[in-house]
PDB file of C-alpha atoms and ligand atoms in Angstrom:
ATOM      1  CA  UNK H1195     -11.632 -20.449  -0.020  1.00  0.00           C
ATOM      2  CA  UNK H1196      -9.274 -17.656  -1.052  1.00  0.00           C
ATOM      3  CA  UNK H1197     -12.148 -15.335  -1.931  1.00  0.00           C
ATOM      4  CA  UNK H1198     -14.261 -16.215   1.100  1.00  0.00           C
ATOM      5  CA  UNK H1199     -16.242 -13.246   2.346  1.00  0.00           C
ATOM      6  CA  UNK H1200     -15.004 -12.146   5.777  1.00  0.00           C
ATOM      7  CA  UNK H1201     -17.201  -9.076   6.176  1.00  0.00           C
ATOM      8  CA  UNK H1202     -20.426  -8.169   4.452  1.00  0.00           C
ATOM      9  CA  UNK H1203     -22.145  -4.887   5.188  1.00  0.00           C
ATOM     10  CA  UNK H1204     -25.577  -4.564   3.643  1.00  0.00           C
ATOM     11  CA  UNK H1205     -27.629  -1.362   3.372  1.00  0.00           C
ATOM     12  CA  UNK H1206     -26.043   0.160   6.470  1.00  0.00           C
ATOM     13  CA  UNK H1207     -27.391   3.541   7.613  1.00  0.00           C
ATOM     14  CA  UNK H1208     -26.610   5.636  10.689  1.00  0.00           C
ATOM     15  CA  UNK H1209     -27.936   9.069  11.590  1.00  0.00           C
ATOM     16  CA  UNK H1210     -26.851  11.492  14.303  1.00  0.00           C
ATOM     17  CA  UNK H1211     -29.739  13.932  14.673  1.00  0.00           C
ATOM     18  CA  UNK H1212     -29.989  15.617  11.276  1.00  0.00           C
ATOM     19  CA  UNK H1213     -26.673  14.216  10.010  1.00  0.00           C
ATOM     20  CA  UNK H1214     -26.755  11.106   7.856  1.00  0.00           C
ATOM     21  CA  UNK H1215     -23.326   9.663   8.647  1.00  0.00           C
ATOM     22  CA  UNK H1216     -23.908   6.424   6.705  1.00  0.00           C
ATOM     23  CA  UNK H1217     -26.466   6.184   3.938  1.00  0.00           C
ATOM     24  CA  UNK H1218     -27.317   2.699   2.686  1.00  0.00           C
ATOM     25  CA  UNK H1219     -23.720   1.463   2.449  1.00  0.00           C
ATOM     26  CA  UNK H1220     -23.091  -2.063   1.156  1.00  0.00           C
ATOM     27  CA  UNK H1221     -19.656  -3.622   0.758  1.00  0.00           C
ATOM     28  CA  UNK H1222     -17.717  -6.854   1.140  1.00  0.00           C
ATOM     29  CA  UNK H1223     -14.214  -7.625   2.343  1.00  0.00           C
ATOM     30  CA  UNK H1224     -12.766 -11.003   1.377  1.00  0.00           C
ATOM     31  CA  UNK H1225     -10.214 -13.161   3.143  1.00  0.00           C
ATOM     32  CA  UNK H1226      -6.634 -11.808   3.274  1.00  0.00           C
ATOM     33  CA  UNK H1227      -7.540  -8.646   1.394  1.00  0.00           C
ATOM     34  CA  UNK H1228      -6.213  -5.225   2.336  1.00  0.00           C
ATOM     35  CA  UNK H1229      -9.083  -2.842   1.628  1.00  0.00           C
ATOM     36  CA  UNK H1230      -8.379   0.881   1.793  1.00  0.00           C
ATOM     37  CA  UNK H1231     -11.346   2.949   2.955  1.00  0.00           C
ATOM     38  CA  UNK H1232     -10.961   6.556   1.888  1.00  0.00           C
ATOM     39  CA  UNK H1233     -13.102   9.673   1.557  1.00  0.00           C
ATOM     40  CA  UNK H1234     -13.106  13.311   2.612  1.00  0.00           C
ATOM     41  CA  UNK H1235     -13.533  14.382   6.255  1.00  0.00           C
ATOM     42  CA  UNK H1236     -16.961  13.443   7.589  1.00  0.00           C
ATOM     43  CA  UNK H1237     -17.528  10.832   4.831  1.00  0.00           C
ATOM     44  CA  UNK H1238     -18.582   8.206   7.385  1.00  0.00           C
ATOM     45  CA  UNK H1239     -15.420   6.074   7.524  1.00  0.00           C
ATOM     46  CA  UNK H1240     -15.058   5.922  11.320  1.00  0.00           C
ATOM     47  CA  UNK H1241     -18.825   5.556  11.717  1.00  0.00           C
ATOM     48  CA  UNK H1242     -18.661   2.490   9.450  1.00  0.00           C
ATOM     49  CA  UNK H1243     -16.030   0.913  11.705  1.00  0.00           C
ATOM     50  CA  UNK H1244     -18.015   1.902  14.807  1.00  0.00           C
ATOM     51  CA  UNK H1245     -21.122   0.197  13.397  1.00  0.00           C
ATOM     52  CA  UNK H1246     -19.188  -2.963  12.441  1.00  0.00           C
ATOM     53  CA  UNK H1247     -17.429  -3.241  15.816  1.00  0.00           C
ATOM     54  CA  UNK H1248     -20.555  -2.649  17.890  1.00  0.00           C
ATOM     55  CA  UNK H1249     -19.675   0.804  19.230  1.00  0.00           C
ATOM     56  CA  UNK H1250     -22.764   2.168  17.436  1.00  0.00           C
ATOM     57  CA  UNK H1251     -25.921   0.311  16.537  1.00  0.00           C
ATOM     58  CA  UNK H1252     -26.880   1.074  12.920  1.00  0.00           C
ATOM     59  CA  UNK H1253     -30.356   2.524  12.304  1.00  0.00           C
ATOM     60  CA  UNK H1254     -30.854   0.054   9.476  1.00  0.00           C
ATOM     61  CA  UNK H1255     -28.905  -2.519   7.520  1.00  0.00           C
ATOM     62  CA  UNK H1256     -26.944  -5.606   8.486  1.00  0.00           C
ATOM     63  CA  UNK H1257     -23.384  -6.587   9.327  1.00  0.00           C
ATOM     64  CA  UNK H1258     -22.282 -10.163   8.644  1.00  0.00           C
ATOM     65  CA  UNK H1259     -18.941 -11.475   9.892  1.00  0.00           C
ATOM     66  CA  UNK H1260     -17.941 -14.861   8.414  1.00  0.00           C
ATOM     67  CA  UNK H1261     -21.550 -15.317   7.411  1.00  0.00           C
ATOM     68  CA  UNK H1262     -22.948 -14.629  10.884  1.00  0.00           C
ATOM     69  CA  UNK H1263     -25.264 -11.699  11.544  1.00  0.00           C
ATOM     70  CA  UNK H1264     -23.471  -9.575  14.193  1.00  0.00           C
ATOM     71  CA  UNK H1265     -25.606  -6.444  13.747  1.00  0.00           C
ATOM     72  CA  UNK H1266     -26.037  -4.599  17.042  1.00  0.00           C
ATOM     73  CA  UNK H1267     -24.003  -7.129  19.064  1.00  0.00           C
ATOM     74  CA  UNK H1268     -21.884  -5.662  21.888  1.00  0.00           C
ATOM     75  CA  UNK H1269     -18.232  -4.690  21.183  1.00  0.00           C
ATOM     76  CA  UNK H1270     -16.756  -7.352  23.494  1.00  0.00           C
ATOM     77  CA  UNK H1271     -18.601 -10.151  21.697  1.00  0.00           C
ATOM     78  CA  UNK H1272     -17.602  -8.847  18.270  1.00  0.00           C
ATOM     79  CA  UNK H1273     -13.961  -8.646  19.425  1.00  0.00           C
ATOM     80  CA  UNK H1274     -14.202 -12.262  20.648  1.00  0.00           C
ATOM     81  CA  UNK H1275     -15.507 -13.340  17.255  1.00  0.00           C
ATOM     82  CA  UNK H1276     -12.348 -11.864  15.710  1.00  0.00           C
ATOM     83  CA  UNK H1277     -12.836  -8.226  14.726  1.00  0.00           C
ATOM     84  CA  UNK H1278     -10.309  -5.728  16.096  1.00  0.00           C
ATOM     85  CA  UNK H1279      -9.687  -2.049  15.471  1.00  0.00           C
ATOM     86  CA  UNK H1280      -7.328   0.753  16.314  1.00  0.00           C
ATOM     87  CA  UNK H1281      -8.610   4.195  17.238  1.00  0.00           C
ATOM     88  CA  UNK H1282      -8.365   7.345  15.133  1.00  0.00           C
ATOM     89  CA  UNK H1283      -7.931   9.479  18.242  1.00  0.00           C
ATOM     90  CA  UNK H1284      -5.071   7.886  20.125  1.00  0.00           C
ATOM     91  CA  UNK H1285      -6.108   6.858  23.591  1.00  0.00           C
ATOM     92  CA  UNK H1286      -3.020   7.566  25.639  1.00  0.00           C
ATOM     93  CA  UNK H1287      -2.280   5.163  28.472  1.00  0.00           C
ATOM     94  CA  UNK H1288      -0.120   7.549  30.469  1.00  0.00           C
ATOM     95  CA  UNK H1289       0.254   5.457  33.602  1.00  0.00           C
ATOM     96  CA  UNK H1290       0.414   2.020  32.053  1.00  0.00           C
ATOM     97  CA  UNK H1291       3.538   0.478  30.587  1.00  0.00           C
ATOM     98  CA  UNK H1292       3.801  -0.569  26.943  1.00  0.00           C
ATOM     99  CA  UNK H1293       3.852  -4.263  27.832  1.00  0.00           C
ATOM    100  CA  UNK H1294       0.819  -3.880  30.120  1.00  0.00           C
ATOM    101  CA  UNK H1295      -1.158  -2.112  27.404  1.00  0.00           C
ATOM    102  CA  UNK H1296      -0.532  -4.920  24.901  1.00  0.00           C
ATOM    103  CA  UNK H1297      -1.082  -7.624  27.551  1.00  0.00           C
ATOM    104  CA  UNK H1298      -4.549  -6.126  28.073  1.00  0.00           C
ATOM    105  CA  UNK H1299      -5.273  -6.997  24.416  1.00  0.00           C
ATOM    106  CA  UNK H1300      -4.036 -10.576  24.824  1.00  0.00           C
ATOM    107  CA  UNK H1301      -6.219 -11.010  27.929  1.00  0.00           C
ATOM    108  CA  UNK H1302      -9.257 -11.077  25.626  1.00  0.00           C
ATOM    109  CA  UNK H1303      -8.489 -14.748  24.929  1.00  0.00           C
ATOM    110  CA  UNK H1304      -6.849 -16.009  28.117  1.00  0.00           C
ATOM    111  CA  UNK H1305      -7.133 -15.457  31.849  1.00  0.00           C
ATOM    112  CA  UNK H1306      -3.501 -16.492  32.311  1.00  0.00           C
ATOM    113  CA  UNK H1307      -1.645 -13.200  32.797  1.00  0.00           C
ATOM    114  CA  UNK H1308       1.818 -14.726  32.269  1.00  0.00           C
ATOM    115  CA  UNK H1309       0.719 -16.320  28.994  1.00  0.00           C
ATOM    116  CA  UNK H1310      -0.879 -13.032  27.907  1.00  0.00           C
ATOM    117  CA  UNK H1311       2.362 -11.216  28.720  1.00  0.00           C
ATOM    118  CA  UNK H1312       4.373 -13.693  26.641  1.00  0.00           C
ATOM    119  CA  UNK H1313       2.009 -13.232  23.726  1.00  0.00           C
ATOM    120  CA  UNK H1314       2.240  -9.450  24.126  1.00  0.00           C
ATOM    121  CA  UNK H1315       6.038  -9.690  24.012  1.00  0.00           C
ATOM    122  CA  UNK H1316       5.875 -11.689  20.779  1.00  0.00           C
ATOM    123  CA  UNK H1317       3.512  -9.217  19.140  1.00  0.00           C
ATOM    124  CA  UNK H1318       5.598  -6.200  20.201  1.00  0.00           C
ATOM    125  CA  UNK H1319       8.653  -7.898  18.706  1.00  0.00           C
ATOM    126  CA  UNK H1320       6.689  -8.625  15.519  1.00  0.00           C
ATOM    127  CA  UNK H1321       5.769  -4.942  15.025  1.00  0.00           C
ATOM    128  CA  UNK H1322       9.380  -3.949  15.716  1.00  0.00           C
ATOM    129  CA  UNK H1323       8.808  -2.095  18.985  1.00  0.00           C
ATOM    130  CA  UNK H1324      12.173  -1.519  20.728  1.00  0.00           C
ATOM    131  CA  UNK H1325      12.624  -4.116  23.473  1.00  0.00           C
ATOM    132  CA  UNK H1326      14.409  -1.631  25.740  1.00  0.00           C
ATOM    133  CA  UNK H1327      11.152   0.359  25.980  1.00  0.00           C
ATOM    134  CA  UNK H1328       8.686  -2.438  26.862  1.00  0.00           C
ATOM    135  CA  UNK H1329       8.497  -1.261  30.493  1.00  0.00           C
ATOM    136  CA  UNK H1330       8.163   2.443  29.654  1.00  0.00           C
ATOM    137  CA  UNK H1331       5.016   4.292  30.644  1.00  0.00           C
ATOM    138  CA  UNK H1332       2.779   5.529  27.846  1.00  0.00           C
ATOM    139  CA  UNK H1333       3.495   9.119  28.772  1.00  0.00           C
ATOM    140  CA  UNK H1334       7.173   8.678  27.847  1.00  0.00           C
ATOM    141  CA  UNK H1335       6.890   7.186  24.372  1.00  0.00           C
ATOM    142  CA  UNK H1336       6.777   8.898  20.971  1.00  0.00           C
ATOM    143  CA  UNK H1337       3.829   9.164  18.569  1.00  0.00           C
ATOM    144  CA  UNK H1338       5.016   6.362  16.264  1.00  0.00           C
ATOM    145  CA  UNK H1339       5.632   4.180  19.319  1.00  0.00           C
ATOM    146  CA  UNK H1340       2.056   4.876  20.425  1.00  0.00           C
ATOM    147  CA  UNK H1341       0.834   3.818  16.994  1.00  0.00           C
ATOM    148  CA  UNK H1342       2.866   0.597  17.158  1.00  0.00           C
ATOM    149  CA  UNK H1343       1.515  -0.160  20.650  1.00  0.00           C
ATOM    150  CA  UNK H1344      -2.049   0.441  19.470  1.00  0.00           C
ATOM    151  CA  UNK H1345      -1.482  -1.908  16.516  1.00  0.00           C
ATOM    152  CA  UNK H1346       0.154  -4.492  18.793  1.00  0.00           C
ATOM    153  CA  UNK H1347      -2.718  -4.306  21.295  1.00  0.00           C
ATOM    154  CA  UNK H1348      -5.230  -4.932  18.503  1.00  0.00           C
ATOM    155  CA  UNK H1349      -3.147  -7.800  17.015  1.00  0.00           C
ATOM    156  CA  UNK H1350      -2.781  -9.362  20.480  1.00  0.00           C
ATOM    157  CA  UNK H1351      -6.541  -9.992  20.489  1.00  0.00           C
ATOM    158  CA  UNK H1352      -5.868 -12.425  17.583  1.00  0.00           C
ATOM    159  CA  UNK H1353      -8.300 -10.918  15.091  1.00  0.00           C
ATOM    160  CA  UNK H1354      -9.289 -12.343  11.744  1.00  0.00           C
ATOM    161  CA  UNK H1355     -10.267  -8.857  10.575  1.00  0.00           C
ATOM    162  CA  UNK H1356      -8.506  -5.692  11.718  1.00  0.00           C
ATOM    163  CA  UNK H1357      -9.543  -2.101  11.033  1.00  0.00           C
ATOM    164  CA  UNK H1358      -6.877   0.537  11.367  1.00  0.00           C
ATOM    165  CA  UNK H1359      -8.202   4.103  11.505  1.00  0.00           C
ATOM    166  CA  UNK H1360      -5.715   6.748  10.345  1.00  0.00           C
ATOM    167  CA  UNK H1361      -2.719   4.992  11.820  1.00  0.00           C
ATOM    168  CA  UNK H1362      -0.154   7.172  10.015  1.00  0.00           C
ATOM    169  CA  UNK H1363      -1.753  10.564  10.745  1.00  0.00           C
ATOM    170  CA  UNK H1364       0.884  12.957  12.071  1.00  0.00           C
ATOM    171  CA  UNK H1365       3.851  10.723  11.223  1.00  0.00           C
ATOM    172  CA  UNK H1366       6.936  11.696   9.205  1.00  0.00           C
ATOM    173  CA  UNK H1367       7.414  10.118   5.735  1.00  0.00           C
ATOM    174  CA  UNK H1368      10.023   7.580   6.876  1.00  0.00           C
ATOM    175  CA  UNK H1369       7.791   6.620   9.814  1.00  0.00           C
ATOM    176  CA  UNK H1370       4.913   6.088   7.374  1.00  0.00           C
ATOM    177  CA  UNK H1371       7.135   3.624   5.505  1.00  0.00           C
ATOM    178  CA  UNK H1372       7.852   1.748   8.755  1.00  0.00           C
ATOM    179  CA  UNK H1373       4.116   1.385   9.450  1.00  0.00           C
ATOM    180  CA  UNK H1374       3.433   0.349   5.823  1.00  0.00           C
ATOM    181  CA  UNK H1375       5.948  -2.464   6.202  1.00  0.00           C
ATOM    182  CA  UNK H1376       4.395  -3.612   9.501  1.00  0.00           C
ATOM    183  CA  UNK H1377       0.879  -3.545   8.036  1.00  0.00           C
ATOM    184  CA  UNK H1378       1.952  -5.591   4.991  1.00  0.00           C
ATOM    185  CA  UNK H1379       3.569  -8.190   7.284  1.00  0.00           C
ATOM    186  CA  UNK H1380       0.478  -8.343   9.515  1.00  0.00           C
ATOM    187  CA  UNK H1381      -1.475  -9.215   6.379  1.00  0.00           C
ATOM    188  CA  UNK H1382       0.992 -11.589   4.689  1.00  0.00           C
ATOM    189  CA  UNK H1383       2.629 -13.334   7.634  1.00  0.00           C
ATOM    190  CA  UNK H1384      -0.230 -13.342  10.140  1.00  0.00           C
ATOM    191  CA  UNK H1385      -2.948 -13.796   7.500  1.00  0.00           C
ATOM    192  CA  UNK H1386      -5.074 -11.012   8.969  1.00  0.00           C
ATOM    193  CA  UNK H1387      -7.626  -9.342   6.671  1.00  0.00           C
ATOM    194  CA  UNK H1388      -7.387  -5.559   6.860  1.00  0.00           C
ATOM    195  CA  UNK H1389      -9.609  -2.505   6.494  1.00  0.00           C
ATOM    196  CA  UNK H1390      -7.344   0.540   6.273  1.00  0.00           C
ATOM    197  CA  UNK H1391      -8.985   3.928   6.794  1.00  0.00           C
ATOM    198  CA  UNK H1392      -6.626   6.626   5.695  1.00  0.00           C
ATOM    199  CA  UNK H1393      -6.132  10.129   4.303  1.00  0.00           C
ATOM    200  CA  UNK H1394      -2.449   9.686   3.444  1.00  0.00           C
ATOM    201  CA  UNK H1395      -2.829   8.563  -0.180  1.00  0.00           C
ATOM    202  CA  UNK H1396       0.782   7.463  -0.720  1.00  0.00           C
ATOM    203  CA  UNK H1397       0.331   5.004   2.162  1.00  0.00           C
ATOM    204  CA  UNK H1398      -3.136   3.657   1.463  1.00  0.00           C
ATOM    205  CA  UNK H1399      -2.676   3.400  -2.312  1.00  0.00           C
ATOM    206  CA  UNK H1400       0.594   1.482  -1.902  1.00  0.00           C
ATOM    207  CA  UNK H1401      -0.641  -1.144   0.565  1.00  0.00           C
ATOM    208  CA  UNK H1402      -4.238  -1.767  -0.579  1.00  0.00           C
ATOM    209  CA  UNK H1403      -5.484  -4.484  -2.940  1.00  0.00           C
ATOM    210  CA  UNK H1404      -8.743  -2.576  -3.361  1.00  0.00           C
ATOM    211  CA  UNK H1405     -10.032   0.864  -2.428  1.00  0.00           C
ATOM    212  CA  UNK H1406     -13.544   1.767  -1.287  1.00  0.00           C
ATOM    213  CA  UNK H1407     -14.504   5.440  -1.429  1.00  0.00           C
ATOM    214  CA  UNK H1408     -17.097   6.938   0.886  1.00  0.00           C
ATOM    215  CA  UNK H1409     -18.500  10.420   0.368  1.00  0.00           C
ATOM    216  CA  UNK H1410     -21.192  12.107   2.471  1.00  0.00           C
ATOM    217  CA  UNK H1411     -22.187   8.757   3.959  1.00  0.00           C
ATOM    218  CA  UNK H1412     -22.556   6.957   0.641  1.00  0.00           C
ATOM    219  CA  UNK H1413     -20.334   4.470  -1.138  1.00  0.00           C
ATOM    220  CA  UNK H1414     -19.119   6.614  -4.039  1.00  0.00           C
ATOM    221  CA  UNK H1415     -17.089   3.994  -5.901  1.00  0.00           C
ATOM    222  CA  UNK H1416     -14.605   1.152  -5.466  1.00  0.00           C
ATOM    223  CA  UNK H1417     -11.816  -0.439  -7.473  1.00  0.00           C
ATOM    224  CA  UNK H1418      -8.091  -0.988  -7.645  1.00  0.00           C
ATOM    225  CA  UNK H1419      -5.924   1.884  -6.361  1.00  0.00           C
ATOM    226  CA  UNK H1420      -5.135   2.863  -9.987  1.00  0.00           C
ATOM    227  CA  UNK H1421      -8.810   2.848 -11.024  1.00  0.00           C
ATOM    228  CA  UNK H1422      -9.889   4.908  -8.049  1.00  0.00           C
ATOM    229  CA  UNK H1423      -7.050   7.426  -8.395  1.00  0.00           C
ATOM    230  CA  UNK H1424      -8.160   8.347 -11.928  1.00  0.00           C
ATOM    231  CA  UNK H1425     -11.909   8.261 -11.239  1.00  0.00           C
ATOM    232  CA  UNK H1426     -13.331  11.768 -11.877  1.00  0.00           C
ATOM    233  CA  UNK H1427     -15.975  11.236  -9.160  1.00  0.00           C
ATOM    234  CA  UNK H1428     -13.212  10.724  -6.586  1.00  0.00           C
ATOM    235  CA  UNK H1429     -11.218  13.738  -7.722  1.00  0.00           C
ATOM    236  CA  UNK H1430     -14.366  15.863  -7.538  1.00  0.00           C
ATOM    237  CA  UNK H1431     -15.268  14.588  -4.056  1.00  0.00           C
ATOM    238  CA  UNK H1432     -11.839  15.565  -2.757  1.00  0.00           C
ATOM    239  CA  UNK H1433     -11.644  18.903  -4.580  1.00  0.00           C
ATOM    240  CA  UNK H1434     -15.011  19.842  -3.131  1.00  0.00           C
ATOM    241  CA  UNK H1435     -13.577  19.812   0.378  1.00  0.00           C
ATOM    242  CA  UNK H1436     -10.740  21.529   2.134  1.00  0.00           C
ATOM    243  CA  UNK H1437      -7.364  19.837   1.682  1.00  0.00           C
ATOM    244  CA  UNK H1438      -6.367  17.469   4.478  1.00  0.00           C
TER     245      UNK H1438
HETATM  246  N1  ATP R1929     -21.034  10.446  17.920  1.00  0.00           N
HETATM  247  C1  ATP R1929     -21.408  11.333  16.996  1.00  0.00           C
HETATM  248  N2  ATP R1929     -22.331  12.278  17.266  1.00  0.00           N
HETATM  249  C2  ATP R1929     -22.720  13.160  16.328  1.00  0.00           C
HETATM  250  N3  ATP R1929     -22.252  13.182  15.068  1.00  0.00           N
HETATM  251  C3  ATP R1929     -21.323  12.276  14.740  1.00  0.00           C
HETATM  252  C4  ATP R1929     -20.848  11.297  15.674  1.00  0.00           C
HETATM  253  N4  ATP R1929     -19.923  10.520  15.060  1.00  0.00           N
HETATM  254  C5  ATP R1929     -19.820  10.983  13.804  1.00  0.00           C
HETATM  255  N5  ATP R1929     -20.652  12.033  13.606  1.00  0.00           N
HETATM  256  C6  ATP R1929     -20.850  12.784  12.351  1.00  0.00           C
HETATM  257  O1  ATP R1929     -21.053  11.827  11.318  1.00  0.00           O
HETATM  258  C7  ATP R1929     -20.378  12.237  10.125  1.00  0.00           C
HETATM  259  C8  ATP R1929     -19.397  11.158   9.732  1.00  0.00           C
HETATM  260  O2  ATP R1929     -18.339  11.152  10.698  1.00  0.00           O
HETATM  261  P1  ATP R1929     -17.142  10.123  10.672  1.00  0.00           P
HETATM  262  O3  ATP R1929     -16.370  10.355  11.913  1.00  0.00           O
HETATM  263  O4  ATP R1929     -17.663   8.759  10.431  1.00  0.00           O
HETATM  264  O5  ATP R1929     -16.354  10.601   9.385  1.00  0.00           O
HETATM  265  P2  ATP R1929     -14.911  10.177   8.855  1.00  0.00           P
HETATM  266  O6  ATP R1929     -15.086   9.779   7.431  1.00  0.00           O
HETATM  267  O7  ATP R1929     -14.298   9.190   9.788  1.00  0.00           O
HETATM  268  O8  ATP R1929     -14.153  11.575   8.900  1.00  0.00           O
HETATM  269  P3  ATP R1929     -12.602  11.915   9.237  1.00  0.00           P
HETATM  270  O9  ATP R1929     -11.843  11.623   7.994  1.00  0.00           O
HETATM  271  O10 ATP R1929     -12.638  13.382   9.524  1.00  0.00           O
HETATM  272  O11 ATP R1929     -12.206  11.080  10.411  1.00  0.00           O
HETATM  273  C9  ATP R1929     -19.740  13.585  10.431  1.00  0.00           C
HETATM  274  O12 ATP R1929     -20.604  14.607  10.004  1.00  0.00           O
HETATM  275  C10 ATP R1929     -19.607  13.565  11.949  1.00  0.00           C
HETATM  276  O13 ATP R1929     -19.627  14.868  12.469  1.00  0.00           O
HETATM  277 MG1   MG R1930     -12.672   9.203  10.978  1.00  0.00          MG
END
């Protein structure tokens, strides 16, 4: 079962007015893989995650999760089936505490608030969030702490597949290393399959088993990090855009 298909996207397309954000994209993610999803700005990476998680309904194509057709299903149902994501634009929770924010994730699977709070505590400890700051309000924590809370909230929903969308954007190099370590442990110790959308190449190339490259809504190529890094098509796609 080690190469069981967790996610299969088949011929997925999504337009916004005249913009073709996704153009006939097909790909698979197998159990326990870490798949890096890269591509220049506007390539369609976030739109892909939005179509898989039910935020957007694709214009055509299908999304299968563990063999089940989940195309066009509502986000809550897809989350219950076991697909979680973090958000590219951080959604600050200024007036909520850290522990409350993560408890909200755990409440997807239980109505018992105390149990959810215990689970949230465990997940925050797992991602290495400082215990002394569990009761702090969102407005008083740092950017990396926000990123850890967002990861913890997603993990607290007990996903089988987790998409993280530019989780290290804006972080310092040593903070990137902290997140890389957490993401590896989420995969290895929790057994969660991961889709990692990222511009920071050092990060995504070091943690991914496989890389998928999107460009102008199409799947440009895929392969191991080493194969993709030396692929002339990939170099050209990136050189054709402004540096990020
Ligand atoms: N809700 C929307 N309404 C209109 N256009 C959209 C919407 N969401 C995405 N787009 C457009 O679809 C294209 C793909 O956007 P998307 O956000 O998926 O790219 P991305 O690969 O995630 O880029 P980035 O690396 O900058 O986050 C872009 O041209 C974007 O402007
Ligand atoms: Mg994006």
